[in-house]
CSV table of C-alpha atoms in Angstrom, one decimal:
chain,number,residue,atom,x,y,z
T,830,MET,CA,-18.8,135.3,209.2
T,831,MET,CA,-19.0,138.9,208.4
T,832,THR,CA,-15.4,140.2,208.7
T,833,LEU,CA,-14.0,141.0,205.3
T,834,LYS,CA,-16.3,142.4,202.7
T,835,LYS,CA,-15.9,142.1,199.0
T,836,SER,CA,-17.4,144.6,196.6
T,837,SER,CA,-17.8,144.2,192.9
T,838,ILE,CA,-14.9,145.5,191.0
T,839,ALA,CA,-15.5,148.6,188.9
T,840,MET,CA,-13.0,149.2,186.2
T,841,MET,CA,-12.5,151.6,183.2
T,842,THR,CA,-11.5,150.5,179.8
T,843,LEU,CA,-8.4,152.4,178.6
T,844,SER,CA,-7.8,150.5,175.4
T,845,ALA,CA,-8.6,147.1,173.9
T,846,GLY,CA,-5.7,145.4,175.7
T,847,LEU,CA,-5.4,147.4,178.9
T,848,MET,CA,-7.8,148.1,181.8
T,849,ILE,CA,-7.3,149.9,185.1
T,850,GLY,CA,-9.4,149.9,188.2
T,851,CYS,CA,-9.2,150.1,192.0
T,852,GLY,CA,-7.9,147.1,193.9
T,853,GLU,CA,-8.8,146.4,197.5
T,854,ASP,CA,-5.8,148.4,198.8
T,855,GLY,CA,-7.0,151.5,197.0
T,856,GLY,CA,-4.3,151.2,194.3
T,857,ASP,CA,-4.7,150.5,190.6
T,858,THR,CA,-5.2,147.0,189.1
T,859,VAL,CA,-3.8,146.6,185.6
T,860,VAL,CA,-5.4,144.1,183.2
T,861,GLU,CA,-3.2,143.3,180.2
T,862,GLY,CA,-3.9,141.7,176.9
T,863,ASP,CA,-3.1,138.1,177.8
T,864,ALA,CA,-5.6,138.2,180.7
T,865,PHE,CA,-8.4,135.8,181.5
T,866,ASP,CA,-11.1,135.7,178.7
T,867,ASN,CA,-13.0,132.4,179.2
T,868,GLU,CA,-16.7,132.9,179.2
T,869,GLN,CA,-17.5,129.2,179.9
T,870,ILE,CA,-15.7,129.3,183.2
T,871,LEU,CA,-17.8,132.3,184.3
T,872,ILE,CA,-21.0,130.5,183.2
T,873,ASP,CA,-20.0,127.4,185.1
T,874,THR,CA,-18.9,129.3,188.1
T,875,ALA,CA,-22.4,130.8,188.3
T,876,ASP,CA,-24.5,127.8,187.2
T,877,GLN,CA,-22.5,125.0,188.7
T,878,VAL,CA,-21.1,126.5,191.8
T,879,ILE,CA,-22.7,129.8,193.1
T,880,VAL,CA,-26.3,129.2,192.2
T,881,PRO,CA,-26.5,125.6,193.3
T,882,THR,CA,-24.8,126.5,196.6
T,883,TYR,CA,-27.4,129.3,197.3
T,884,GLU,CA,-30.3,127.0,196.2
T,885,LEU,CA,-29.0,124.3,198.5
T,886,LEU,CA,-28.7,126.8,201.3
T,887,ASN,CA,-32.3,128.0,200.9
T,888,THR,CA,-33.6,124.4,200.7
T,889,ARG,CA,-31.9,123.5,203.9
T,890,ALA,CA,-32.9,126.8,205.6
T,891,SER,CA,-36.5,125.9,204.7
T,892,ALA,CA,-36.0,122.4,206.3
T,893,LEU,CA,-34.6,124.2,209.4
T,894,VAL,CA,-37.8,126.2,209.7
T,895,VAL,CA,-39.8,122.9,209.5
T,896,ALA,CA,-37.6,121.2,212.1
T,897,VAL,CA,-37.9,124.2,214.4
T,898,ASP,CA,-41.7,124.3,214.0
T,899,ALA,CA,-41.8,120.5,214.8
T,900,PHE,CA,-39.7,121.0,217.9
T,901,VAL,CA,-41.9,123.9,219.2
T,902,LEU,CA,-45.0,121.9,218.5
T,903,ALA,CA,-43.7,118.8,220.3
T,904,PRO,CA,-40.6,119.8,222.4
T,905,THR,CA,-38.7,116.6,223.2
T,906,ASP,CA,-35.0,115.9,223.1
T,907,ILE,CA,-35.5,114.0,219.9
T,908,THR,CA,-37.2,116.9,218.1
T,909,LEU,CA,-34.6,119.2,219.5
T,910,GLU,CA,-31.8,117.1,218.1
T,911,ALA,CA,-33.5,117.1,214.7
T,912,ALA,CA,-33.6,120.9,214.8
T,913,GLN,CA,-30.0,121.0,215.9
T,914,ASP,CA,-29.0,118.7,213.0
T,915,ALA,CA,-31.0,120.9,210.6
T,916,TRP,CA,-29.0,124.0,211.8
T,917,LYS,CA,-25.7,122.2,211.1
T,918,ALA,CA,-27.0,121.1,207.7
T,919,THR,CA,-27.9,124.6,206.8
T,920,ARG,CA,-24.6,125.9,208.1
T,921,GLU,CA,-22.7,123.7,205.6
T,922,PRO,CA,-23.7,125.4,202.3
T,923,TRP,CA,-23.5,128.8,203.9
T,924,GLU,CA,-19.9,128.3,204.9
T,925,GLN,CA,-19.3,126.8,201.5
T,926,SER,CA,-20.5,130.0,200.0
T,927,GLU,CA,-18.1,132.3,201.8
T,928,GLY,CA,-15.5,132.1,199.1
T,929,PHE,CA,-17.8,134.2,196.9
T,930,LEU,CA,-19.1,136.9,199.2
T,931,PHE,CA,-19.7,139.3,196.3
T,932,GLY,CA,-22.8,140.5,194.5
T,933,PRO,CA,-26.1,140.5,196.3
T,934,VAL,CA,-24.8,138.9,199.5
T,935,ASP,CA,-22.7,142.0,199.9
T,936,ALA,CA,-24.8,144.7,198.4
T,937,ALA,CA,-28.0,143.7,200.2
T,938,GLY,CA,-26.3,143.1,203.5
T,939,ILE,CA,-27.2,139.4,203.6
T,940,ASP,CA,-23.8,138.4,205.0
T,941,PRO,CA,-24.0,140.4,208.2
T,942,ALA,CA,-27.8,139.6,208.6
T,943,LEU,CA,-27.0,135.9,208.5
T,944,ASP,CA,-23.6,135.5,210.1
T,945,SER,CA,-22.3,138.3,212.3
T,946,TRP,CA,-19.9,137.2,215.0
T,947,PRO,CA,-19.1,137.4,217.8
T,948,VAL,CA,-22.5,137.6,219.4
T,949,GLU,CA,-23.0,138.7,223.0
T,950,LYS,CA,-24.9,136.3,225.2
T,951,ALA,CA,-26.1,139.2,227.3
T,952,GLU,CA,-27.6,140.9,224.3
T,953,LEU,CA,-29.4,137.8,223.2
T,954,ASP,CA,-30.7,137.3,226.7
T,955,GLY,CA,-31.7,141.0,226.7
T,956,VAL,CA,-34.0,140.3,223.8
T,957,LEU,CA,-35.5,137.4,225.6
T,958,GLU,CA,-36.0,139.5,228.8
T,959,SER,CA,-37.7,142.4,227.0
T,960,ASP,CA,-41.4,142.9,226.6
T,961,ASP,CA,-41.2,143.1,222.8
T,962,GLU,CA,-43.3,140.7,220.7
T,963,LEU,CA,-40.9,138.3,219.1
T,964,THR,CA,-42.1,138.2,215.5
T,965,GLU,CA,-40.2,137.7,212.3
T,966,THR,CA,-40.6,141.4,211.5
T,967,TYR,CA,-39.2,142.4,214.9
T,968,VAL,CA,-36.2,140.1,214.6
T,969,ALA,CA,-35.5,141.5,211.1
T,970,SER,CA,-35.3,144.9,212.7
T,971,LEU,CA,-32.7,143.8,215.3
T,972,ASP,CA,-29.0,144.6,215.1
T,973,VAL,CA,-27.2,141.9,213.1
T,974,ASN,CA,-25.6,140.4,216.2
T,975,LYS,CA,-29.0,139.5,217.6
T,976,LYS,CA,-30.2,137.4,214.7
T,977,GLY,CA,-29.1,135.0,212.0
T,978,PHE,CA,-27.3,131.8,212.4
T,979,HIS,CA,-25.7,132.4,215.7
T,980,ALA,CA,-28.9,133.6,217.4
T,981,VAL,CA,-30.6,130.4,216.3
T,982,GLU,CA,-27.5,128.5,217.4
T,983,TYR,CA,-27.5,129.9,220.9
T,984,LEU,CA,-31.2,129.2,221.3
T,985,LEU,CA,-30.9,125.6,220.0
T,986,PHE,CA,-27.7,124.6,221.7
T,987,GLY,CA,-27.1,126.8,224.7
T,988,GLU,CA,-23.7,127.4,226.2
T,989,GLY,CA,-21.5,124.3,226.2
T,990,SER,CA,-23.9,122.6,223.8
T,991,THR,CA,-25.8,121.2,226.8
T,992,LYS,CA,-29.4,122.5,226.2
T,993,THR,CA,-32.3,120.1,226.6
T,994,ALA,CA,-35.9,120.5,225.5
T,995,ALA,CA,-36.9,121.0,229.1
T,996,ASP,CA,-34.7,124.1,229.3
T,997,PHE,CA,-36.7,126.1,226.9
T,998,THR,CA,-39.0,129.0,227.9
T,999,GLU,CA,-42.0,130.2,225.8
T,1000,ARG,CA,-40.0,133.4,225.0
T,1001,GLU,CA,-37.2,131.2,223.6
T,1002,PHE,CA,-39.6,129.3,221.5
T,1003,ASP,CA,-40.9,132.6,220.0
T,1004,TYR,CA,-37.4,134.0,219.4
T,1005,LEU,CA,-36.3,130.7,217.8
T,1006,VAL,CA,-39.3,130.5,215.4
T,1007,ALA,CA,-39.0,134.1,214.4
T,1008,SER,CA,-35.2,133.9,213.9
T,1009,ALA,CA,-35.4,130.7,211.9
T,1010,ASN,CA,-38.0,132.3,209.6
T,1011,GLU,CA,-36.1,135.5,209.2
T,1012,LEU,CA,-32.9,133.5,208.4
T,1013,GLN,CA,-34.8,131.6,205.7
T,1014,ALA,CA,-36.2,134.8,204.2
T,1015,ASN,CA,-32.7,136.0,203.7
T,1016,THR,CA,-31.5,132.8,202.1
T,1017,GLU,CA,-34.5,132.9,199.7
T,1018,TYR,CA,-33.8,136.5,198.8
T,1019,LEU,CA,-30.2,135.6,198.1
T,1020,ALA,CA,-31.1,132.6,195.8
T,1021,ASN,CA,-33.6,134.7,194.0
T,1022,ALA,CA,-31.2,137.6,193.6
T,1023,TRP,CA,-28.9,135.4,191.6
T,1024,THR,CA,-31.5,133.5,189.6
T,1025,GLU,CA,-34.5,135.8,189.0
T,1026,GLY,CA,-33.5,139.3,190.2
T,1027,VAL,CA,-35.0,141.2,193.1
T,1028,ASP,CA,-35.9,144.8,193.9
T,1029,GLY,CA,-36.0,145.7,190.2
T,1030,GLN,CA,-32.5,144.4,189.6
T,1031,PRO,CA,-31.6,141.8,187.0
T,1032,ALA,CA,-30.5,138.3,188.0
T,1033,TYR,CA,-27.0,138.7,189.2
T,1034,ARG,CA,-26.1,135.5,187.4
T,1035,ASP,CA,-26.8,137.3,184.1
T,1036,VAL,CA,-24.6,140.3,185.3
T,1037,PHE,CA,-21.8,138.0,186.1
T,1038,VAL,CA,-21.7,135.8,183.0
T,1039,SER,CA,-22.1,138.8,180.7
T,1040,ALA,CA,-18.8,140.3,182.0
T,1041,GLY,CA,-17.1,142.1,179.2
T,1042,ASP,CA,-20.2,143.1,177.3
T,1043,ALA,CA,-20.3,146.7,176.4
T,1044,GLU,CA,-23.4,147.5,178.6
T,1045,ASN,CA,-22.0,145.7,181.7
T,1046,ALA,CA,-21.1,148.4,184.2
T,1047,VAL,CA,-20.1,146.0,186.9
T,1048,TYR,CA,-17.6,143.8,185.0
T,1049,PRO,CA,-16.2,145.6,182.0
T,1050,SER,CA,-14.0,142.6,181.2
T,1051,ARG,CA,-14.1,138.8,181.8
T,1052,ALA,CA,-10.8,139.3,183.7
T,1053,ALA,CA,-12.6,141.6,186.1
T,1054,ALA,CA,-15.1,138.9,186.9
T,1055,ALA,CA,-12.3,136.3,187.3
T,1056,GLN,CA,-10.5,138.7,189.6
T,1057,GLU,CA,-13.6,138.9,191.7
T,1058,ILE,CA,-13.5,135.1,192.1
T,1059,VAL,CA,-9.9,135.0,193.1
T,1060,GLU,CA,-10.2,137.9,195.5
T,1061,GLY,CA,-13.2,136.2,197.1
T,1062,LEU,CA,-11.1,133.1,197.7
T,1063,VAL,CA,-8.2,135.2,199.1
T,1064,GLY,CA,-10.6,137.0,201.4
T,1065,ILE,CA,-12.0,133.9,203.0
T,1066,LEU,CA,-8.6,132.4,203.5
T,1067,ASP,CA,-7.4,135.6,205.2
T,1068,GLU,CA,-10.5,135.6,207.4
T,1069,VAL,CA,-10.2,132.0,208.5
T,1070,ALA,CA,-6.4,132.1,209.1
T,1071,ASN,CA,-6.2,135.5,210.8
T,1072,GLY,CA,-9.8,136.0,212.1
T,1073,LYS,CA,-11.7,132.8,212.8
T,1074,ILE,CA,-8.6,130.9,213.9
T,1075,GLY,CA,-6.1,133.7,214.7
T,1076,ASP,CA,-8.2,136.0,216.9
T,1077,PRO,CA,-9.4,133.5,219.5
T,1078,TYR,CA,-6.1,131.6,219.5
T,1079,THR,CA,-4.0,134.7,220.0
T,1080,GLU,CA,-6.3,136.1,222.6
T,1081,GLN,CA,-7.0,132.7,224.2
T,1082,ASP,CA,-10.6,133.8,224.3
T,1083,THR,CA,-13.4,131.3,223.7
T,1084,LEU,CA,-15.9,134.1,223.3
T,1085,LEU,CA,-14.3,134.9,219.9
T,1086,VAL,CA,-14.8,131.4,218.6
T,1087,GLU,CA,-17.4,131.2,215.9
T,1088,SER,CA,-20.1,128.6,216.2
T,1089,GLN,CA,-18.9,127.7,219.7
T,1090,PHE,CA,-22.4,126.9,221.0
T,1091,ALA,CA,-22.8,124.1,218.6
T,1092,PHE,CA,-19.2,123.0,218.7
T,1093,ASN,CA,-19.3,123.5,214.9
T,1094,SER,CA,-16.2,125.7,214.5
T,1095,LEU,CA,-13.9,123.3,212.7
T,1096,ALA,CA,-16.7,122.1,210.4
T,1097,ASP,CA,-17.2,125.8,209.5
T,1098,PHE,CA,-13.5,126.2,208.8
T,1099,LYS,CA,-13.3,123.1,206.6
T,1100,ASP,CA,-16.4,124.1,204.7
T,1101,ASN,CA,-14.7,127.5,204.1
T,1102,MET,CA,-11.8,125.6,202.5
T,1103,ARG,CA,-14.3,123.5,200.5
T,1104,SER,CA,-15.7,126.8,199.3
T,1105,VAL,CA,-12.3,127.7,197.8
T,1106,GLN,CA,-12.0,124.2,196.4
T,1107,ASN,CA,-15.5,124.3,194.8
T,1108,ALA,CA,-14.9,127.6,193.2
T,1109,TYR,CA,-11.5,126.7,191.9
T,1110,LEU,CA,-12.6,123.3,190.6
T,1111,GLY,CA,-16.0,124.4,189.3
T,1112,ARG,CA,-18.2,121.9,191.2
T,1113,VAL,CA,-20.3,121.4,194.3
T,1114,GLU,CA,-20.3,117.8,195.4
T,1115,ALA,CA,-23.3,118.3,197.8
T,1116,ALA,CA,-25.4,119.6,194.9
T,1117,GLY,CA,-24.1,117.1,192.4
T,1118,THR,CA,-23.0,119.8,190.0
T,1119,SER,CA,-19.7,120.2,188.0
T,1120,GLY,CA,-18.3,122.3,185.2
T,1121,ASN,CA,-15.2,124.4,184.3
T,1122,GLY,CA,-13.6,126.2,187.1
T,1123,LEU,CA,-10.5,128.4,187.3
T,1124,THR,CA,-8.4,125.3,187.3
T,1125,VAL,CA,-9.1,125.0,183.5
T,1126,PHE,CA,-7.6,128.4,182.9
T,1127,VAL,CA,-4.7,128.0,185.2
T,1128,ALA,CA,-3.8,124.5,184.0
T,1129,ALA,CA,-3.7,125.8,180.4
T,1130,LYS,CA,-1.4,128.6,181.4
T,1131,ASP,CA,0.8,126.9,184.0
T,1132,SER,CA,0.1,123.2,184.8
T,1133,GLU,CA,2.6,123.2,187.7
T,1134,LEU,CA,0.8,126.1,189.3
T,1135,ASP,CA,-2.6,124.4,188.9
T,1136,ASP,CA,-1.2,121.3,190.6
T,1137,LYS,CA,0.2,123.4,193.4
T,1138,VAL,CA,-3.1,125.2,194.1
T,1139,LYS,CA,-5.0,121.9,194.2
T,1140,THR,CA,-2.4,120.3,196.5
T,1141,GLU,CA,-2.4,123.3,198.8
T,1142,ILE,CA,-6.2,123.4,199.0
T,1143,GLN,CA,-6.3,119.8,200.2
T,1144,ALA,CA,-3.4,120.5,202.6
T,1145,THR,CA,-5.6,123.1,204.4
T,1146,ILE,CA,-8.4,120.6,204.9
T,1147,ASP,CA,-5.9,118.0,206.1
T,1148,ALA,CA,-4.3,120.4,208.5
T,1149,LEU,CA,-7.6,121.4,210.0
T,1150,ASP,CA,-8.4,117.7,210.5
T,1151,GLN,CA,-5.5,117.5,212.9
T,1152,ILE,CA,-7.0,120.0,215.4
T,1153,ALA,CA,-8.9,118.3,218.2
T,1154,GLU,CA,-12.6,119.0,218.6
T,1155,PRO,CA,-14.0,121.2,220.0
T,1156,PHE,CA,-12.0,124.2,218.7
T,1157,ARG,CA,-13.0,126.3,221.7
T,1158,ASP,CA,-11.1,123.9,224.0
T,1159,SER,CA,-8.1,123.4,221.6
T,1160,ILE,CA,-7.2,127.1,221.6
T,1161,THR,CA,-6.2,126.9,225.2
T,1162,ASP,CA,-4.6,123.5,225.0
T,1163,SER,CA,-0.8,123.7,224.6
T,1164,ALA,CA,-0.8,120.3,223.0
T,1165,GLN,CA,-2.9,121.6,220.1
T,1166,ALA,CA,-0.8,124.8,219.5
T,1167,GLY,CA,1.3,123.2,216.8
T,1168,ASN,CA,-1.7,121.8,215.0
T,1169,ILE,CA,-3.5,125.2,215.1
T,1170,GLU,CA,-0.4,127.0,213.8
T,1171,ASP,CA,0.2,124.4,211.1
T,1172,ALA,CA,-3.4,124.9,209.9
T,1173,GLN,CA,-2.9,128.7,209.9
T,1174,ALA,CA,0.3,128.3,207.9
T,1175,ALA,CA,-1.3,126.0,205.3
T,1176,ILE,CA,-4.2,128.4,204.8
T,1177,LEU,CA,-1.9,131.4,204.5
T,1178,GLN,CA,0.3,129.5,202.0
T,1179,LEU,CA,-2.7,128.9,199.8
T,1180,MET,CA,-3.8,132.5,200.2
T,1181,ASN,CA,-0.4,133.8,199.1
T,1182,THR,CA,-0.4,131.4,196.1
T,1183,LEU,CA,-3.8,132.6,194.9
T,1184,ASP,CA,-3.0,136.3,195.5
T,1185,GLY,CA,0.6,136.3,194.3
T,1186,GLU,CA,0.5,133.8,191.5
T,1187,VAL,CA,-3.0,133.0,190.3
T,1188,LYS,CA,-4.4,136.6,190.3
T,1189,PRO,CA,-1.5,138.0,188.2
T,1190,LEU,CA,-2.1,135.1,185.8
T,1191,VAL,CA,-5.8,136.1,185.6
T,1192,LEU,CA,-4.9,139.7,184.9
T,1193,GLY,CA,-2.3,138.7,182.3
T,1194,GLN,CA,0.6,140.3,184.3
């Protein structure tokens, strides 16, 4: 979900052992001589975590287009369910990518184009009620809250996840096809941006793994690239605890619940936690890839801290498992209040550990 945005960290070299740059709070970040300097972890983070996640996302988005086309060609409840399942399958790698919302996904505006929330049902209905031709080009021109995952979700599932094939209109078919294709165009762009380079830019994978090279204007040190990883993880933990969970729970407002049409909210949250887990451990189980993650660096510096991080990651997933489905109902169920607050607390604990203990270790502070 587009809430917190991460920009690549620009820093200036002051000496061989000291760097200074702007942190998210506008202050200075000091990188000292004993900071992160492990090239293999950066290579594996790119090649075994980020790129496989984006490639899986694009593969599943392509399958979603196929499933949507099959449903529109033969609209039955069976083909509708297949399209709904394809949406959920595509959602998984996207949510597992939200721990590294930096680079092209940020710079090219892919995050908001794919995943802005909340969406307004009235605005989506307004598109359907217009006389505009619902083509992929037209959908691409729409405001971000009228396209992407949640427009497709609304069209496929309807309010209360009760939609049947018989409920669809021709305009809904057109909007669904155009939206699914526009979504896949963005996932393809994102995968290519990391692996091949787009719009005259080099492959971002090469930019990331060459952190510290003299000509690298984005990451003048390997510690700067590792800091980007940690801050990405901190960002998604903050977003889930305070935004995705906190906002609808505090306001008792189901309209603020992400993925509420598909009843997929808790799956989203847990996949966000797996995004943190994947980036930290250096692997993506769904893609069958593994390598050296930040855990290798942290364990070498402070094995107790490494154990703490891994335990706290699993604790977030376990805590989310205690919240009853669907989340949109649990936020107004007093019997679920303790489970929701426990999950928030577990996520915030992990966020504080990464921000307060792992990041200083990465920066050599």
